Amino acid sequence: MSLPHAILTALLEKPSSGLELTRRFDKSIGYFWSATHQQIYRELGRLESEGYIRALPSEQPARGQKKSYEVLPAGRDELVRWTSASQDPKPMRDTMLLRLRASAVVGTAGLATDLRRHLDLHQRQLVEYEEIQKRDFPPGKDAPQDRLRHLVLRAGIDLETFWTQWLTQALDEFEHLDEQ
């Protein structure tokens, strides 16, 4: 149920077309809640039919022109309801951890190579998040909205830091396995 809320959030920040939303997802919200372009467009239609958003009137009537959407009061109310509701954390499901557990039974062939690849991916993501932090959250930028957005980014930084440290430890452990 979170994709509609991610879209409502993005549209409250700035009314947008479907294409603009997909680009914004690719550059911000998609770091922690991903969605395909098709999912976003499908959800826009559903949100509009439920009365949560509406297409803004077009300046020039033209067939095939992109629609921009804005959130209606019912959509804002739904987002307020959702953000204030209690939710339990989701259980972690990570394929790499499952593969590591399985390797204890069937052997580790090829796994170290993939651990190195994952480490590289997490290191690159960490660098990207740190660059965003430096660019978008300079000292003194402390309006409540900025502080909350920065809090989300810091969660990403902390998660990537965890994964880079854990993967480094896992690779070190793999080296010790080869010694035995």
PDB file of C-alpha atoms in Angstrom:
ATOM      1  CA  MET A   1       0.000   0.000   0.000  1.00  0.00           C
ATOM      2  CA  SER A   2       3.008   2.358   0.183  1.00  0.00           C
ATOM      3  CA  LEU A   3       3.358   3.234  -3.505  1.00  0.00           C
ATOM      4  CA  PRO A   4       0.208   5.376  -3.543  1.00  0.00           C
ATOM      5  CA  HIS A   5       1.507   7.170  -0.465  1.00  0.00           C
ATOM      6  CA  ALA A   6       4.895   7.734  -2.079  1.00  0.00           C
ATOM      7  CA  ILE A   7       3.113   9.260  -5.087  1.00  0.00           C
ATOM      8  CA  LEU A   8       0.884  11.433  -2.881  1.00  0.00           C
ATOM      9  CA  THR A   9       3.991  12.650  -1.053  1.00  0.00           C
ATOM     10  CA  ALA A  10       5.784  13.494  -4.299  1.00  0.00           C
ATOM     11  CA  LEU A  11       2.727  15.307  -5.697  1.00  0.00           C
ATOM     12  CA  LEU A  12       2.256  17.314  -2.502  1.00  0.00           C
ATOM     13  CA  GLU A  13       5.868  18.393  -2.773  1.00  0.00           C
ATOM     14  CA  LYS A  14       5.287  19.447  -6.372  1.00  0.00           C
ATOM     15  CA  PRO A  15       2.411  18.835  -8.813  1.00  0.00           C
ATOM     16  CA  SER A  16       3.892  16.776 -11.649  1.00  0.00           C
ATOM     17  CA  SER A  17       3.180  14.785 -14.759  1.00  0.00           C
ATOM     18  CA  GLY A  18       3.627  11.024 -14.776  1.00  0.00           C
ATOM     19  CA  LEU A  19       6.936  11.416 -16.610  1.00  0.00           C
ATOM     20  CA  GLU A  20       8.175  13.993 -14.112  1.00  0.00           C
ATOM     21  CA  LEU A  21       7.153  11.677 -11.264  1.00  0.00           C
ATOM     22  CA  THR A  22       9.065   8.749 -12.714  1.00  0.00           C
ATOM     23  CA  ARG A  23      12.144  10.957 -13.067  1.00  0.00           C
ATOM     24  CA  ARG A  24      11.789  12.162  -9.484  1.00  0.00           C
ATOM     25  CA  PHE A  25      11.420   8.566  -8.314  1.00  0.00           C
ATOM     26  CA  ASP A  26      14.628   7.709 -10.150  1.00  0.00           C
ATOM     27  CA  LYS A  27      16.459  10.574  -8.406  1.00  0.00           C
ATOM     28  CA  SER A  28      15.065  10.611  -4.874  1.00  0.00           C
ATOM     29  CA  ILE A  29      12.156   8.522  -3.609  1.00  0.00           C
ATOM     30  CA  GLY A  30      13.387   5.569  -5.645  1.00  0.00           C
ATOM     31  CA  TYR A  31      16.430   5.291  -3.383  1.00  0.00           C
ATOM     32  CA  PHE A  32      14.180   3.899  -0.665  1.00  0.00           C
ATOM     33  CA  TRP A  33      10.919   3.035  -2.449  1.00  0.00           C
ATOM     34  CA  SER A  34      11.335   1.901  -6.031  1.00  0.00           C
ATOM     35  CA  ALA A  35       8.612   1.646  -8.642  1.00  0.00           C
ATOM     36  CA  THR A  36       8.579   1.062 -12.369  1.00  0.00           C
ATOM     37  CA  HIS A  37       7.170   3.633 -14.736  1.00  0.00           C
ATOM     38  CA  GLN A  38       4.227   1.327 -15.420  1.00  0.00           C
ATOM     39  CA  GLN A  39       3.463   0.987 -11.714  1.00  0.00           C
ATOM     40  CA  ILE A  40       3.514   4.761 -11.274  1.00  0.00           C
ATOM     41  CA  TYR A  41       1.179   5.395 -14.229  1.00  0.00           C
ATOM     42  CA  ARG A  42      -1.183   2.634 -13.113  1.00  0.00           C
ATOM     43  CA  GLU A  43      -1.251   4.060  -9.587  1.00  0.00           C
ATOM     44  CA  LEU A  44      -1.900   7.590 -10.895  1.00  0.00           C
ATOM     45  CA  GLY A  45      -5.030   6.293 -12.614  1.00  0.00           C
ATOM     46  CA  ARG A  46      -6.174   4.543  -9.464  1.00  0.00           C
ATOM     47  CA  LEU A  47      -5.520   7.573  -7.252  1.00  0.00           C
ATOM     48  CA  GLU A  48      -7.446   9.766  -9.678  1.00  0.00           C
ATOM     49  CA  SER A  49     -10.418   7.376  -9.803  1.00  0.00           C
ATOM     50  CA  GLU A  50     -10.482   7.276  -5.975  1.00  0.00           C
ATOM     51  CA  GLY A  51     -10.624  11.084  -5.810  1.00  0.00           C
ATOM     52  CA  TYR A  52      -7.208  11.523  -4.195  1.00  0.00           C
ATOM     53  CA  ILE A  53      -5.630  13.423  -7.107  1.00  0.00           C
ATOM     54  CA  ARG A  54      -6.796  15.214 -10.214  1.00  0.00           C
ATOM     55  CA  ALA A  55      -5.280  16.068 -13.530  1.00  0.00           C
ATOM     56  CA  LEU A  56      -4.643  19.793 -13.787  1.00  0.00           C
ATOM     57  CA  PRO A  57      -6.446  21.583 -16.598  1.00  0.00           C
ATOM     58  CA  SER A  58      -4.276  21.784 -19.690  1.00  0.00           C
ATOM     59  CA  GLU A  59      -3.319  25.202 -21.037  1.00  0.00           C
ATOM     60  CA  GLN A  60      -3.677  23.946 -24.590  1.00  0.00           C
ATOM     61  CA  PRO A  61      -6.048  21.114 -25.421  1.00  0.00           C
ATOM     62  CA  ALA A  62      -3.975  18.679 -27.408  1.00  0.00           C
ATOM     63  CA  ARG A  63      -4.271  14.976 -27.924  1.00  0.00           C
ATOM     64  CA  GLY A  64      -1.487  13.019 -26.260  1.00  0.00           C
ATOM     65  CA  GLN A  65      -0.340  15.968 -24.142  1.00  0.00           C
ATOM     66  CA  LYS A  66       1.092  14.966 -20.785  1.00  0.00           C
ATOM     67  CA  LYS A  67      -1.154  15.457 -17.774  1.00  0.00           C
ATOM     68  CA  SER A  68       0.061  17.077 -14.592  1.00  0.00           C
ATOM     69  CA  TYR A  69      -1.520  15.982 -11.332  1.00  0.00           C
ATOM     70  CA  GLU A  70      -2.172  17.609  -7.993  1.00  0.00           C
ATOM     71  CA  VAL A  71      -3.351  16.177  -4.693  1.00  0.00           C
ATOM     72  CA  LEU A  72      -6.930  16.851  -3.623  1.00  0.00           C
ATOM     73  CA  PRO A  73      -7.969  17.319   0.030  1.00  0.00           C
ATOM     74  CA  ALA A  74      -9.030  13.658   0.235  1.00  0.00           C
ATOM     75  CA  GLY A  75      -5.521  12.636  -0.879  1.00  0.00           C
ATOM     76  CA  ARG A  76      -3.903  14.833   1.742  1.00  0.00           C
ATOM     77  CA  ASP A  77      -6.252  13.377   4.371  1.00  0.00           C
ATOM     78  CA  GLU A  78      -5.294   9.854   3.298  1.00  0.00           C
ATOM     79  CA  LEU A  79      -1.607  10.682   3.561  1.00  0.00           C
ATOM     80  CA  VAL A  80      -2.127  12.172   7.043  1.00  0.00           C
ATOM     81  CA  ARG A  81      -4.050   9.052   8.084  1.00  0.00           C
ATOM     82  CA  TRP A  82      -1.322   6.779   6.733  1.00  0.00           C
ATOM     83  CA  THR A  83       1.613   8.659   8.278  1.00  0.00           C
ATOM     84  CA  SER A  84      -0.053   8.722  11.695  1.00  0.00           C
ATOM     85  CA  ALA A  85      -1.052   5.036  11.696  1.00  0.00           C
ATOM     86  CA  SER A  86       1.033   2.501  13.585  1.00  0.00           C
ATOM     87  CA  GLN A  87       2.951   0.024  11.425  1.00  0.00           C
ATOM     88  CA  ASP A  88       5.214  -2.868  12.344  1.00  0.00           C
ATOM     89  CA  PRO A  89       8.654  -3.100  10.747  1.00  0.00           C
ATOM     90  CA  LYS A  90       8.891  -5.403   7.761  1.00  0.00           C
ATOM     91  CA  PRO A  91      10.897  -8.595   8.267  1.00  0.00           C
ATOM     92  CA  MET A  92      14.182  -8.513   6.404  1.00  0.00           C
ATOM     93  CA  ARG A  93      14.374 -10.594   3.237  1.00  0.00           C
ATOM     94  CA  ASP A  94      17.798 -10.519   1.651  1.00  0.00           C
ATOM     95  CA  THR A  95      18.866 -12.950  -1.034  1.00  0.00           C
ATOM     96  CA  MET A  96      22.564 -12.526  -0.262  1.00  0.00           C
ATOM     97  CA  LEU A  97      22.059 -13.564   3.362  1.00  0.00           C
ATOM     98  CA  LEU A  98      20.042 -16.593   2.264  1.00  0.00           C
ATOM     99  CA  ARG A  99      22.726 -17.528  -0.276  1.00  0.00           C
ATOM    100  CA  LEU A 100      25.382 -17.232   2.414  1.00  0.00           C
ATOM    101  CA  ARG A 101      23.385 -19.505   4.702  1.00  0.00           C
ATOM    102  CA  ALA A 102      22.917 -22.009   1.850  1.00  0.00           C
ATOM    103  CA  SER A 103      26.643 -21.934   1.120  1.00  0.00           C
ATOM    104  CA  ALA A 104      27.219 -23.429   4.573  1.00  0.00           C
ATOM    105  CA  VAL A 105      25.468 -26.515   3.218  1.00  0.00           C
ATOM    106  CA  VAL A 106      26.500 -26.667  -0.454  1.00  0.00           C
ATOM    107  CA  GLY A 107      29.818 -24.782  -0.546  1.00  0.00           C
ATOM    108  CA  THR A 108      30.933 -21.261  -1.307  1.00  0.00           C
ATOM    109  CA  ALA A 109      31.856 -21.513  -5.001  1.00  0.00           C
ATOM    110  CA  GLY A 110      31.457 -18.144  -6.690  1.00  0.00           C
ATOM    111  CA  LEU A 111      30.038 -16.403  -3.651  1.00  0.00           C
ATOM    112  CA  ALA A 112      33.148 -14.374  -2.781  1.00  0.00           C
ATOM    113  CA  THR A 113      33.112 -12.830  -6.249  1.00  0.00           C
ATOM    114  CA  ASP A 114      29.518 -11.752  -5.794  1.00  0.00           C
ATOM    115  CA  LEU A 115      30.258 -10.446  -2.288  1.00  0.00           C
ATOM    116  CA  ARG A 116      32.977  -8.234  -3.836  1.00  0.00           C
ATOM    117  CA  ARG A 117      30.523  -7.043  -6.472  1.00  0.00           C
ATOM    118  CA  HIS A 118      27.954  -6.206  -3.793  1.00  0.00           C
ATOM    119  CA  LEU A 119      30.616  -4.390  -1.780  1.00  0.00           C
ATOM    120  CA  ASP A 120      31.473  -2.279  -4.819  1.00  0.00           C
ATOM    121  CA  LEU A 121      27.792  -1.464  -5.427  1.00  0.00           C
ATOM    122  CA  HIS A 122      27.220  -0.463  -1.799  1.00  0.00           C
ATOM    123  CA  GLN A 123      30.403   1.633  -1.732  1.00  0.00           C
ATOM    124  CA  ARG A 124      29.273   3.499  -4.857  1.00  0.00           C
ATOM    125  CA  GLN A 125      25.797   4.059  -3.412  1.00  0.00           C
ATOM    126  CA  LEU A 126      27.345   5.369  -0.192  1.00  0.00           C
ATOM    127  CA  VAL A 127      29.464   7.857  -2.152  1.00  0.00           C
ATOM    128  CA  GLU A 128      26.371   8.997  -4.062  1.00  0.00           C
ATOM    129  CA  TYR A 129      24.385   9.519  -0.843  1.00  0.00           C
ATOM    130  CA  GLU A 130      27.275  11.441   0.719  1.00  0.00           C
ATOM    131  CA  GLU A 131      27.456  13.680  -2.369  1.00  0.00           C
ATOM    132  CA  ILE A 132      23.708  14.331  -2.125  1.00  0.00           C
ATOM    133  CA  GLN A 133      24.126  15.166   1.550  1.00  0.00           C
ATOM    134  CA  LYS A 134      26.924  17.622   0.809  1.00  0.00           C
ATOM    135  CA  ARG A 135      24.985  19.229  -2.066  1.00  0.00           C
ATOM    136  CA  ASP A 136      21.455  19.317  -0.629  1.00  0.00           C
ATOM    137  CA  PHE A 137      21.988  19.640   3.130  1.00  0.00           C
ATOM    138  CA  PRO A 138      24.644  22.251   3.869  1.00  0.00           C
ATOM    139  CA  PRO A 139      25.061  23.478   7.457  1.00  0.00           C
ATOM    140  CA  GLY A 140      22.237  25.785   8.453  1.00  0.00           C
ATOM    141  CA  LYS A 141      19.615  24.181   6.217  1.00  0.00           C
ATOM    142  CA  ASP A 142      17.381  23.183   9.080  1.00  0.00           C
ATOM    143  CA  ALA A 143      13.767  23.915   8.216  1.00  0.00           C
ATOM    144  CA  PRO A 144      11.558  21.093   9.569  1.00  0.00           C
ATOM    145  CA  GLN A 145      10.922  19.694   6.069  1.00  0.00           C
ATOM    146  CA  ASP A 146      14.653  19.721   5.311  1.00  0.00           C
ATOM    147  CA  ARG A 147      15.477  18.025   8.605  1.00  0.00           C
ATOM    148  CA  LEU A 148      13.020  15.211   7.876  1.00  0.00           C
ATOM    149  CA  ARG A 149      14.308  14.748   4.313  1.00  0.00           C
ATOM    150  CA  HIS A 150      17.862  14.714   5.645  1.00  0.00           C
ATOM    151  CA  LEU A 151      16.845  12.111   8.232  1.00  0.00           C
ATOM    152  CA  VAL A 152      15.714   9.819   5.396  1.00  0.00           C
ATOM    153  CA  LEU A 153      18.999  10.378   3.568  1.00  0.00           C
ATOM    154  CA  ARG A 154      20.983   9.656   6.725  1.00  0.00           C
ATOM    155  CA  ALA A 155      19.123   6.344   7.034  1.00  0.00           C
ATOM    156  CA  GLY A 156      20.370   5.492   3.547  1.00  0.00           C
ATOM    157  CA  ILE A 157      23.907   6.526   4.481  1.00  0.00           C
ATOM    158  CA  ASP A 158      23.774   4.425   7.649  1.00  0.00           C
ATOM    159  CA  LEU A 159      22.434   1.385   5.769  1.00  0.00           C
ATOM    160  CA  GLU A 160      25.102   1.625   3.076  1.00  0.00           C
ATOM    161  CA  THR A 161      27.749   2.082   5.774  1.00  0.00           C
ATOM    162  CA  PHE A 162      26.461  -1.053   7.497  1.00  0.00           C
ATOM    163  CA  TRP A 163      26.515  -3.076   4.268  1.00  0.00           C
ATOM    164  CA  THR A 164      30.017  -1.948   3.287  1.00  0.00           C
ATOM    165  CA  GLN A 165      31.335  -2.834   6.758  1.00  0.00           C
ATOM    166  CA  TRP A 166      29.494  -6.158   6.873  1.00  0.00           C
ATOM    167  CA  LEU A 167      30.563  -7.175   3.360  1.00  0.00           C
ATOM    168  CA  THR A 168      34.173  -6.288   4.196  1.00  0.00           C
ATOM    169  CA  GLN A 169      33.928  -8.549   7.264  1.00  0.00           C
ATOM    170  CA  ALA A 170      32.294 -11.305   5.215  1.00  0.00           C
ATOM    171  CA  LEU A 171      35.084 -11.184   2.624  1.00  0.00           C
ATOM    172  CA  ASP A 172      37.673 -11.275   5.411  1.00  0.00           C
ATOM    173  CA  GLU A 173      35.906 -14.336   6.814  1.00  0.00           C
ATOM    174  CA  PHE A 174      35.982 -15.977   3.354  1.00  0.00           C
ATOM    175  CA  GLU A 175      39.767 -15.511   3.267  1.00  0.00           C
ATOM    176  CA  HIS A 176      40.039 -17.322   6.593  1.00  0.00           C
ATOM    177  CA  LEU A 177      37.805 -20.140   5.326  1.00  0.00           C
ATOM    178  CA  ASP A 178      40.278 -20.749   2.495  1.00  0.00           C
ATOM    179  CA  GLU A 179      43.121 -21.063   5.035  1.00  0.00           C
ATOM    180  CA  GLN A 180      41.456 -23.974   6.835  1.00  0.00           C
TER     181      GLN A 180
END
